[in-house]
PDB file of C-alpha atoms in Angstrom:
ATOM      1  CA  UNK W   1     -61.214  14.953  -1.366  1.00 46.00           C
ATOM      2  CA  UNK W   2     -63.671  13.339   0.950  1.00 50.00           C
ATOM      3  CA  UNK W   3     -63.121  13.682   4.691  1.00 51.00           C
ATOM      4  CA  UNK W   4     -64.454  11.047   6.932  1.00 51.00           C
ATOM      5  CA  UNK W   5     -65.552  11.982  10.467  1.00 53.00           C
ATOM      6  CA  UNK W   6     -64.607   9.496  13.046  1.00 63.00           C
ATOM      7  CA  UNK W   7     -67.663   7.686  14.498  1.00 77.00           C
ATOM      8  CA  UNK W   8     -68.139   7.451  18.175  1.00 84.00           C
ATOM      9  CA  UNK W   9     -69.134   3.989  19.301  1.00 89.00           C
ATOM     10  CA  UNK W  10     -71.793   4.068  21.920  1.00 93.00           C
ATOM     11  CA  UNK W  11     -72.643   0.368  22.192  1.00 95.00           C
ATOM     12  CA  UNK W  12     -71.195  -3.046  21.218  1.00 96.00           C
ATOM     13  CA  UNK W  13     -72.513  -6.628  21.442  1.00 95.00           C
ATOM     14  CA  UNK W  14     -71.765  -8.077  24.859  1.00 95.00           C
ATOM     15  CA  UNK W  15     -70.762 -11.685  25.566  1.00 93.00           C
ATOM     16  CA  UNK W  16     -74.417 -12.666  25.597  1.00 93.00           C
ATOM     17  CA  UNK W  17     -75.212 -10.898  22.332  1.00 93.00           C
ATOM     18  CA  UNK W  18     -77.073  -7.994  23.928  1.00 96.00           C
ATOM     19  CA  UNK W  19     -75.842  -4.572  23.364  1.00 97.00           C
ATOM     20  CA  UNK W  20     -73.704  -2.993  26.161  1.00 96.00           C
ATOM     21  CA  UNK W  21     -72.717   0.613  26.716  1.00 96.00           C
ATOM     22  CA  UNK W  22     -70.162   2.271  28.991  1.00 96.00           C
ATOM     23  CA  UNK W  23     -72.785   2.478  31.722  1.00 96.00           C
ATOM     24  CA  UNK W  24     -73.231  -1.247  31.529  1.00 96.00           C
ATOM     25  CA  UNK W  25     -69.647  -1.983  32.181  1.00 97.00           C
ATOM     26  CA  UNK W  26     -68.358  -2.771  35.653  1.00 96.00           C
ATOM     27  CA  UNK W  27     -67.624   0.289  37.893  1.00 96.00           C
ATOM     28  CA  UNK W  28     -63.885   1.314  37.824  1.00 95.00           C
ATOM     29  CA  UNK W  29     -63.659   0.491  41.589  1.00 94.00           C
ATOM     30  CA  UNK W  30     -64.696  -3.211  41.131  1.00 91.00           C
ATOM     31  CA  UNK W  31     -62.912  -5.569  43.370  1.00 89.00           C
ATOM     32  CA  UNK W  32     -64.561  -8.863  42.580  1.00 91.00           C
ATOM     33  CA  UNK W  33     -64.060  -9.974  39.017  1.00 92.00           C
ATOM     34  CA  UNK W  34     -66.659 -12.543  38.035  1.00 93.00           C
ATOM     35  CA  UNK W  35     -66.608 -14.165  34.642  1.00 94.00           C
ATOM     36  CA  UNK W  36     -69.400 -11.994  33.249  1.00 94.00           C
ATOM     37  CA  UNK W  37     -67.569  -8.743  34.151  1.00 95.00           C
ATOM     38  CA  UNK W  38     -64.403  -9.929  32.505  1.00 96.00           C
ATOM     39  CA  UNK W  39     -66.211 -10.942  29.403  1.00 96.00           C
ATOM     40  CA  UNK W  40     -67.988  -7.592  29.259  1.00 97.00           C
ATOM     41  CA  UNK W  41     -64.713  -5.760  29.359  1.00 97.00           C
ATOM     42  CA  UNK W  42     -63.175  -8.006  26.732  1.00 97.00           C
ATOM     43  CA  UNK W  43     -66.162  -7.385  24.528  1.00 96.00           C
ATOM     44  CA  UNK W  44     -66.060  -3.586  25.062  1.00 97.00           C
ATOM     45  CA  UNK W  45     -62.424  -3.422  24.016  1.00 97.00           C
ATOM     46  CA  UNK W  46     -62.893  -5.663  20.976  1.00 95.00           C
ATOM     47  CA  UNK W  47     -65.922  -3.718  19.812  1.00 95.00           C
ATOM     48  CA  UNK W  48     -64.111  -0.335  20.298  1.00 95.00           C
ATOM     49  CA  UNK W  49     -66.180   0.959  23.156  1.00 96.00           C
ATOM     50  CA  UNK W  50     -62.948   1.240  25.161  1.00 96.00           C
ATOM     51  CA  UNK W  51     -59.377   1.139  23.965  1.00 96.00           C
ATOM     52  CA  UNK W  52     -57.021  -1.403  25.551  1.00 97.00           C
ATOM     53  CA  UNK W  53     -55.260   1.580  27.330  1.00 97.00           C
ATOM     54  CA  UNK W  54     -58.504   2.932  28.529  1.00 97.00           C
ATOM     55  CA  UNK W  55     -59.589  -0.454  29.913  1.00 97.00           C
ATOM     56  CA  UNK W  56     -56.219  -1.095  31.644  1.00 97.00           C
ATOM     57  CA  UNK W  57     -56.379   2.399  33.242  1.00 97.00           C
ATOM     58  CA  UNK W  58     -59.963   2.256  34.169  1.00 97.00           C
ATOM     59  CA  UNK W  59     -59.613  -1.189  35.950  1.00 96.00           C
ATOM     60  CA  UNK W  60     -56.035  -0.974  37.016  1.00 95.00           C
ATOM     61  CA  UNK W  61     -55.061  -3.931  34.838  1.00 95.00           C
ATOM     62  CA  UNK W  62     -51.795  -4.687  33.070  1.00 95.00           C
ATOM     63  CA  UNK W  63     -51.905  -5.301  29.317  1.00 96.00           C
ATOM     64  CA  UNK W  64     -50.632  -8.755  30.005  1.00 95.00           C
ATOM     65  CA  UNK W  65     -53.516  -9.568  32.412  1.00 94.00           C
ATOM     66  CA  UNK W  66     -56.044  -8.297  29.901  1.00 96.00           C
ATOM     67  CA  UNK W  67     -54.345 -10.180  27.108  1.00 95.00           C
ATOM     68  CA  UNK W  68     -54.640 -13.295  29.267  1.00 94.00           C
ATOM     69  CA  UNK W  69     -58.429 -12.702  29.633  1.00 94.00           C
ATOM     70  CA  UNK W  70     -58.828 -12.402  25.839  1.00 94.00           C
ATOM     71  CA  UNK W  71     -56.840 -15.584  25.159  1.00 94.00           C
ATOM     72  CA  UNK W  72     -58.752 -17.609  27.753  1.00 92.00           C
ATOM     73  CA  UNK W  73     -62.095 -16.245  26.382  1.00 92.00           C
ATOM     74  CA  UNK W  74     -61.138 -17.103  22.827  1.00 92.00           C
ATOM     75  CA  UNK W  75     -60.169 -20.559  23.752  1.00 91.00           C
ATOM     76  CA  UNK W  76     -62.769 -21.494  26.293  1.00 90.00           C
ATOM     77  CA  UNK W  77     -65.473 -18.904  26.272  1.00 88.00           C
ATOM     78  CA  UNK W  78     -66.709 -17.387  29.495  1.00 87.00           C
ATOM     79  CA  UNK W  79     -65.867 -20.565  31.381  1.00 87.00           C
ATOM     80  CA  UNK W  80     -62.215 -19.921  30.732  1.00 87.00           C
ATOM     81  CA  UNK W  81     -62.476 -16.715  32.770  1.00 90.00           C
ATOM     82  CA  UNK W  82     -63.399 -18.461  35.990  1.00 86.00           C
ATOM     83  CA  UNK W  83     -60.724 -17.906  38.625  1.00 70.00           C
ATOM     84  CA  UNK W  84     -61.094 -21.476  39.805  1.00 55.00           C
ATOM     85  CA  UNK W  85     -60.473 -22.793  36.318  1.00 51.00           C
ATOM     86  CA  UNK W  86     -57.559 -20.549  35.245  1.00 49.00           C
ATOM     87  CA  UNK W  87     -54.930 -23.113  36.093  1.00 49.00           C
ATOM     88  CA  UNK W  88     -56.831 -25.878  34.228  1.00 49.00           C
ATOM     89  CA  UNK W  89     -57.207 -23.750  31.099  1.00 49.00           C
ATOM     90  CA  UNK W  90     -53.731 -22.225  30.927  1.00 49.00           C
ATOM     91  CA  UNK W  91     -51.305 -23.821  28.609  1.00 51.00           C
TER      92      UNK W  91
END
């Protein structure tokens, strides 16, 4: 029987295609969420750098809020994550 060791993911492609690591992510104490930072966290979770639970705990987000970021990013790209555009893109 072959046993597979779990691989630790140390970097994932960011929203701009460049590799990002945990040290590239916003600080856990971040207060101002610009589109780039939201997109980086979405990419980190999707790539397995952080779990959804870890991201929500690290940034004090609800799963619903994070899910909203993912949906907006999927539908509209980074522009969908702009705070000033959220009302326009929701629906």
